[in-house]
Short mmCIF file of C-alpha atoms in Angstrom, two decimals:
data_model
loop_
_atom_site.label_atom_id
_atom_site.label_comp_id
_atom_site.label_asym_id
_atom_site.label_seq_id
_atom_site.Cartn_x
_atom_site.Cartn_y
_atom_site.Cartn_z
CA MET N 1499 -1.73 -23.75 -22.47
CA PRO N 1500 1.30 -21.10 -22.07
CA SER N 1501 3.41 -20.46 -18.79
CA ILE N 1502 1.58 -17.71 -16.32
CA ALA N 1503 3.66 -14.70 -15.95
CA ARG N 1504 4.62 -13.95 -12.63
CA VAL N 1505 1.22 -13.00 -11.05
CA ALA N 1506 1.12 -9.93 -7.66
CA LEU N 1507 -2.18 -9.05 -5.96
CA ILE N 1508 -1.58 -5.24 -5.52
CA THR N 1509 -4.41 -3.73 -2.33
CA GLY N 1510 -6.10 -0.75 -2.59
CA CYS N 1511 -6.42 0.03 -6.70
CA GLY N 1512 -9.30 2.01 -6.43
CA LYS N 1513 -8.32 5.77 -6.86
CA PRO N 1514 -7.76 6.33 -10.58
CA ILE N 1515 -3.93 8.31 -10.00
CA GLY N 1516 -3.06 6.52 -6.64
CA ILE N 1517 -0.28 4.28 -5.32
CA GLY N 1518 -2.04 1.10 -6.33
CA ASN N 1519 -2.51 2.24 -10.07
CA SER N 1520 0.06 3.20 -10.52
CA THR N 1521 2.03 0.40 -8.90
CA ALA N 1522 -0.57 -1.54 -11.45
CA ARG N 1523 0.91 -0.26 -14.60
CA ALA N 1524 4.87 -0.06 -13.49
CA LEU N 1525 4.07 -3.68 -12.59
CA ALA N 1526 2.47 -5.00 -15.42
CA ALA N 1527 4.55 -2.98 -17.97
CA ALA N 1528 7.21 -5.36 -16.43
CA GLY N 1529 5.90 -8.24 -17.45
CA VAL N 1530 3.61 -9.57 -14.14
CA THR N 1531 0.11 -10.19 -14.36
CA VAL N 1532 -1.50 -8.15 -12.17
CA VAL N 1533 -4.74 -9.09 -10.46
CA VAL N 1534 -5.82 -5.47 -8.55
CA SER N 1535 -7.87 -5.18 -5.27
CA ASP N 1536 -10.77 -2.24 -4.13
CA VAL N 1537 -13.42 -2.45 -1.64
CA VAL N 1538 -16.50 -2.06 -3.43
CA PRO N 1539 -16.58 -1.63 -7.21
CA ALA N 1540 -17.18 1.89 -8.80
CA GLY N 1541 -20.72 3.99 -8.11
CA VAL N 1542 -20.74 1.73 -4.71
CA ALA N 1543 -21.32 3.61 -1.20
CA ASN N 1544 -19.56 2.74 1.33
CA GLU N 1545 -18.47 3.67 4.93
CA HIS N 1546 -15.42 5.07 3.96
CA ASN N 1547 -16.75 6.95 0.69
CA VAL N 1548 -19.52 8.35 2.55
CA GLN N 1549 -16.95 9.78 5.22
CA GLY N 1550 -15.02 11.09 2.61
CA ASP N 1551 -12.64 9.35 2.80
CA MET N 1552 -11.87 8.71 -1.09
CA ASP N 1553 -11.06 11.09 -3.52
CA PRO N 1554 -14.41 11.94 -5.55
CA SER N 1555 -12.79 10.91 -9.00
CA TRP N 1556 -12.34 7.89 -6.72
CA HIS N 1557 -13.75 4.69 -10.01
CA GLY N 1558 -12.69 1.29 -8.75
CA VAL N 1559 -10.63 -0.99 -10.34
CA ASP N 1560 -13.27 -1.69 -13.78
CA THR N 1561 -12.04 1.20 -15.57
CA LEU N 1562 -8.34 0.11 -14.50
CA VAL N 1563 -8.02 -3.85 -15.60
CA GLU N 1564 -9.91 -2.65 -18.98
CA ASP N 1565 -6.81 -0.57 -19.25
CA LEU N 1566 -4.37 -2.53 -18.84
CA VAL N 1567 -5.91 -5.15 -21.08
CA ARG N 1568 -6.60 -2.67 -23.19
CA ARG N 1569 -2.50 -2.69 -23.19
CA GLY N 1570 -2.19 -6.08 -24.33
CA HIS N 1571 -0.75 -6.41 -19.97
CA MET N 1572 -2.62 -9.76 -18.21
CA ALA N 1573 -5.29 -7.97 -15.23
CA ALA N 1574 -8.26 -9.53 -13.46
CA SER N 1575 -9.52 -7.72 -10.44
CA THR N 1576 -11.08 -8.94 -7.00
CA LEU N 1577 -13.87 -7.46 -4.56
CA GLY N 1578 -13.29 -7.10 -0.77
CA ASP N 1579 -12.82 -6.30 2.65
CA VAL N 1580 -9.31 -7.08 3.10
CA SER N 1581 -9.91 -6.26 7.05
CA VAL N 1582 -11.61 -8.86 7.29
CA GLU N 1583 -10.02 -12.22 7.38
CA PRO N 1584 -12.67 -14.14 5.21
CA ASP N 1585 -12.99 -11.11 2.79
CA ALA N 1586 -8.83 -11.32 2.77
CA GLY N 1587 -8.88 -15.27 2.39
CA ARG N 1588 -11.03 -15.10 -0.69
CA MET N 1589 -9.27 -12.35 -2.44
CA VAL N 1590 -5.92 -14.86 -1.94
CA ALA N 1591 -8.13 -17.68 -3.45
CA GLU N 1592 -9.02 -16.14 -6.37
CA VAL N 1593 -5.74 -15.01 -7.49
CA LEU N 1594 -4.91 -18.37 -6.82
CA GLY N 1595 -8.34 -20.09 -9.05
CA ARG N 1596 -7.67 -18.04 -11.67
CA TYR N 1597 -3.68 -18.86 -11.65
CA GLY N 1598 -2.45 -20.68 -10.10
CA ARG N 1599 -0.09 -19.17 -7.97
CA LEU N 1600 0.74 -15.83 -6.17
CA ASP N 1601 4.28 -14.04 -6.47
CA ILE N 1602 4.17 -10.55 -5.60
CA LEU N 1603 2.02 -9.24 -2.45
CA VAL N 1604 2.31 -5.13 -2.77
CA ASN N 1605 0.21 -4.24 0.36
CA ASN N 1606 -0.95 -0.86 -0.18
CA ALA N 1607 -4.65 0.05 1.08
CA GLY N 1608 -4.35 2.43 4.24
CA LEU N 1609 -5.95 5.55 4.97
CA ASN N 1610 -5.33 9.07 7.12
CA ARG N 1611 -7.60 10.58 9.70
CA PRO N 1612 -5.42 13.81 10.78
CA GLN N 1613 -6.20 14.50 14.48
CA PRO N 1614 -4.76 16.52 16.90
CA PHE N 1615 -4.02 13.73 19.72
CA LEU N 1616 -5.99 14.99 22.40
CA GLU N 1617 -9.43 15.06 20.37
CA VAL N 1618 -8.70 12.05 18.45
CA ASP N 1619 -11.44 9.76 18.80
CA GLU N 1620 -12.57 6.01 18.83
CA PRO N 1621 -14.63 5.92 15.34
CA THR N 1622 -10.80 7.00 13.79
CA LEU N 1623 -7.99 5.59 16.37
CA ASP N 1624 -10.43 1.50 15.14
CA LEU N 1625 -10.83 2.55 11.76
CA LEU N 1626 -6.60 3.63 10.90
CA LEU N 1627 -5.47 0.28 13.41
CA GLY N 1628 -8.17 -1.93 11.41
CA LEU N 1629 -7.23 -0.77 7.58
CA ASN N 1630 -3.95 0.43 8.30
CA VAL N 1631 -2.74 -2.64 10.34
CA ARG N 1632 -5.27 -5.37 11.22
CA ALA N 1633 -6.06 -5.46 7.35
CA ALA N 1634 -2.09 -5.55 6.65
CA PHE N 1635 -1.70 -8.20 8.72
CA LEU N 1636 -4.60 -10.82 6.61
CA ILE N 1637 -3.48 -10.67 3.51
CA ALA N 1638 -0.46 -10.30 4.27
CA GLN N 1639 -0.76 -13.76 6.19
CA ALA N 1640 -3.56 -15.28 3.41
CA ALA N 1641 -0.58 -14.61 0.82
CA ALA N 1642 2.17 -15.87 2.68
CA ARG N 1643 0.53 -18.88 2.97
CA LEU N 1644 0.22 -19.93 -0.82
CA MET N 1645 4.21 -18.31 -1.14
CA VAL N 1646 5.96 -20.25 1.67
CA ALA N 1647 7.92 -23.74 0.38
CA PRO N 1648 6.17 -27.42 1.06
CA ASN N 1649 7.18 -28.85 4.31
CA GLY N 1650 8.77 -25.36 5.47
CA GLU N 1651 11.75 -26.54 3.10
CA LYS N 1652 13.96 -23.48 1.49
CA GLY N 1653 13.34 -22.95 -2.18
CA GLY N 1654 10.36 -21.50 -1.44
CA GLY N 1655 9.37 -18.08 -3.25
CA GLY N 1656 7.50 -14.68 -3.57
CA VAL N 1657 8.10 -11.36 -2.11
CA ILE N 1658 5.75 -9.08 0.07
CA ILE N 1659 5.59 -5.28 0.08
CA ASN N 1660 4.28 -3.64 2.45
CA MET N 1661 3.35 0.15 2.13
CA SER N 1662 4.94 2.45 4.76
CA SER N 1663 5.77 6.15 4.99
CA GLN N 1664 8.54 7.83 6.36
CA MET N 1665 5.95 8.25 10.06
CA GLY N 1666 7.32 4.39 10.54
CA HIS N 1667 10.30 5.71 11.05
CA VAL N 1668 9.74 9.27 12.82
CA GLY N 1669 7.03 10.80 15.16
CA SER N 1670 4.94 13.98 13.65
CA ASP N 1671 3.29 17.53 14.98
CA LEU N 1672 0.94 17.84 12.94
CA ASN N 1673 -1.97 15.52 14.13
CA ARG N 1674 -1.51 12.41 12.60
CA THR N 1675 -0.73 10.10 15.80
CA VAL N 1676 -2.70 7.44 14.72
CA TYR N 1677 -1.13 7.27 11.27
CA VAL N 1678 2.03 7.10 12.78
CA MET N 1679 1.52 4.31 15.34
CA THR N 1680 -0.44 2.28 12.59
CA LYS N 1681 2.81 3.00 9.90
CA HIS N 1682 5.69 2.16 13.28
CA ALA N 1683 3.68 -1.09 13.64
CA ILE N 1684 4.04 -1.92 9.62
CA GLU N 1685 7.87 -1.53 9.81
CA GLY N 1686 7.95 -4.22 12.44
CA LEU N 1687 5.64 -6.11 11.30
CA THR N 1688 7.98 -6.19 8.38
CA LYS N 1689 10.90 -7.40 9.76
CA ALA N 1690 9.00 -9.80 12.26
CA MET N 1691 8.04 -10.93 8.94
CA ALA N 1692 10.70 -10.85 7.30
CA VAL N 1693 13.14 -12.84 10.45
CA GLU N 1694 9.95 -16.21 10.26
CA LEU N 1695 9.62 -16.60 6.66
CA ALA N 1696 13.32 -15.84 5.41
CA PRO N 1697 14.04 -20.02 5.51
CA LYS N 1698 10.34 -21.41 4.09
CA GLY N 1699 12.27 -18.90 0.87
CA VAL N 1700 9.47 -15.55 1.43
CA ARG N 1701 11.62 -11.89 1.56
CA VAL N 1702 9.83 -9.14 3.36
CA VAL N 1703 10.08 -5.00 2.97
CA SER N 1704 8.40 -1.69 2.77
CA ILE N 1705 8.50 0.70 0.74
CA ALA N 1706 8.77 4.58 3.13
CA PRO N 1707 7.52 7.28 1.18
CA THR N 1708 7.55 10.96 2.27
CA PHE N 1709 4.19 13.02 0.89
CA VAL N 1710 3.69 12.40 -2.69
CA THR N 1711 1.03 14.28 -4.92
CA THR N 1712 -2.28 13.15 -5.01
CA PRO N 1713 -5.58 14.44 -6.25
CA LEU N 1714 -5.44 13.51 -2.69
CA THR N 1715 -3.05 15.60 -0.76
CA LYS N 1716 -3.78 18.15 -3.07
CA PRO N 1717 -5.63 20.41 -1.19
CA PHE N 1718 -3.35 19.66 1.67
CA PHE N 1719 -0.98 21.50 -0.08
CA ASP N 1720 -3.53 23.77 -1.39
CA ASP N 1721 -2.52 25.58 2.62
CA PRO N 1722 0.72 27.47 1.92
CA VAL N 1723 1.68 27.46 6.16
CA PHE N 1724 1.14 22.90 5.20
CA ARG N 1725 3.11 23.12 2.25
CA LYS N 1726 6.07 25.01 4.08
CA TRP N 1727 5.53 22.87 6.63
CA VAL N 1728 6.99 19.65 4.28
CA LEU N 1729 8.89 20.93 1.54
CA ASP N 1730 11.25 22.82 4.53
CA ARG N 1731 11.56 18.96 5.92
CA ILE N 1732 12.87 17.83 2.59
CA PRO N 1733 16.31 18.72 1.94
CA LEU N 1734 15.46 17.41 -2.17
CA GLY N 1735 13.15 20.54 -0.94
CA ARG N 1736 10.52 18.10 -3.42
CA LEU N 1737 7.53 15.88 -2.65
CA GLY N 1738 7.19 12.57 -4.17
CA THR N 1739 5.64 11.38 -7.34
CA VAL N 1740 2.90 8.23 -7.50
CA GLY N 1741 5.56 7.11 -10.27
CA GLU N 1742 8.37 7.67 -7.93
CA VAL N 1743 6.85 5.13 -5.65
CA ALA N 1744 5.77 2.93 -7.99
CA GLN N 1745 9.47 1.84 -9.47
CA ALA N 1746 10.92 1.12 -6.33
CA VAL N 1747 8.08 -1.63 -6.05
CA VAL N 1748 9.60 -2.55 -9.13
CA PHE N 1749 12.39 -3.57 -7.67
CA LEU N 1750 12.02 -4.95 -4.98
CA ALA N 1751 9.74 -7.34 -6.42
CA SER N 1752 12.50 -8.37 -9.33
CA PRO N 1753 15.25 -10.60 -8.56
CA ALA N 1754 17.72 -7.51 -8.75
CA ALA N 1755 16.73 -7.06 -5.10
CA ALA N 1756 17.22 -11.29 -4.37
CA LEU N 1757 19.06 -10.31 -1.18
CA VAL N 1758 16.82 -7.36 0.06
CA THR N 1759 14.31 -8.41 3.15
CA GLY N 1760 13.23 -7.00 6.64
CA SER N 1761 14.40 -3.54 5.70
CA SER N 1762 12.37 -0.10 4.66
CA LEU N 1763 12.73 1.84 1.73
CA LEU N 1764 12.76 5.23 2.76
CA LEU N 1765 11.53 7.52 -0.84
CA ASP N 1766 11.84 10.32 1.96
CA GLY N 1767 14.18 13.02 0.00
CA GLY N 1768 16.38 13.06 2.85
CA TRP N 1769 13.28 13.24 5.33
CA THR N 1770 14.93 11.11 8.25
CA ALA N 1771 18.14 11.92 7.49
CA TRP N 1772 17.90 15.15 9.91
#
């Protein structure tokens, strides 16, 4: 049986034009075997798409896997709710059962539901904390248990890449208190995990993009007031792209970033440099 290339699990890959989808394609193009995940398969209603959190063109992970395989890449899918420990553990176990290893976790699943601080309701608070923080912790914990070197010795392997945001480094005056809180939590989690797991051979980093152009964000930028508010805060004067985020993931997952751990790569066009 031929040896398997490095294996990556990427969460939140259900949108056809999104960071998870683009990251899977970029890693596959770099020779990585990718396992893509999302919460439900195409056409199945759940609490998320019923509430309108997902792009109307969301189609699950099946089409992505089919396309990657058609292009000659190694790809598979796994489904589950990463905010629930049994699902998180099962999804990681499925990767191990299929390929015998897990080298890269891209902790990408997340969402935002902007509300003024004084009007934030408990369902929104619980939803964002559950997916943006709890789920990130649980899937990272399950993945790290596979990545650490045996007996706690140095020489383990693997990298966990947490998808954060520039809002994990600054505040915001535009109805994003809960989202900002969750991304600050991710930055803290990244640092703490990195310090604890470094002796076991596992790197942990975060990526902090600015606003990125996707079908999901397009309606926001159709509002000229919102668009001006964003672009006025980016010295480079433009939004990010999913491809730029994906290439940053490829770099951080590669041997070129072997000395990078516990830090956040800001893809913010200068937003946090003010």
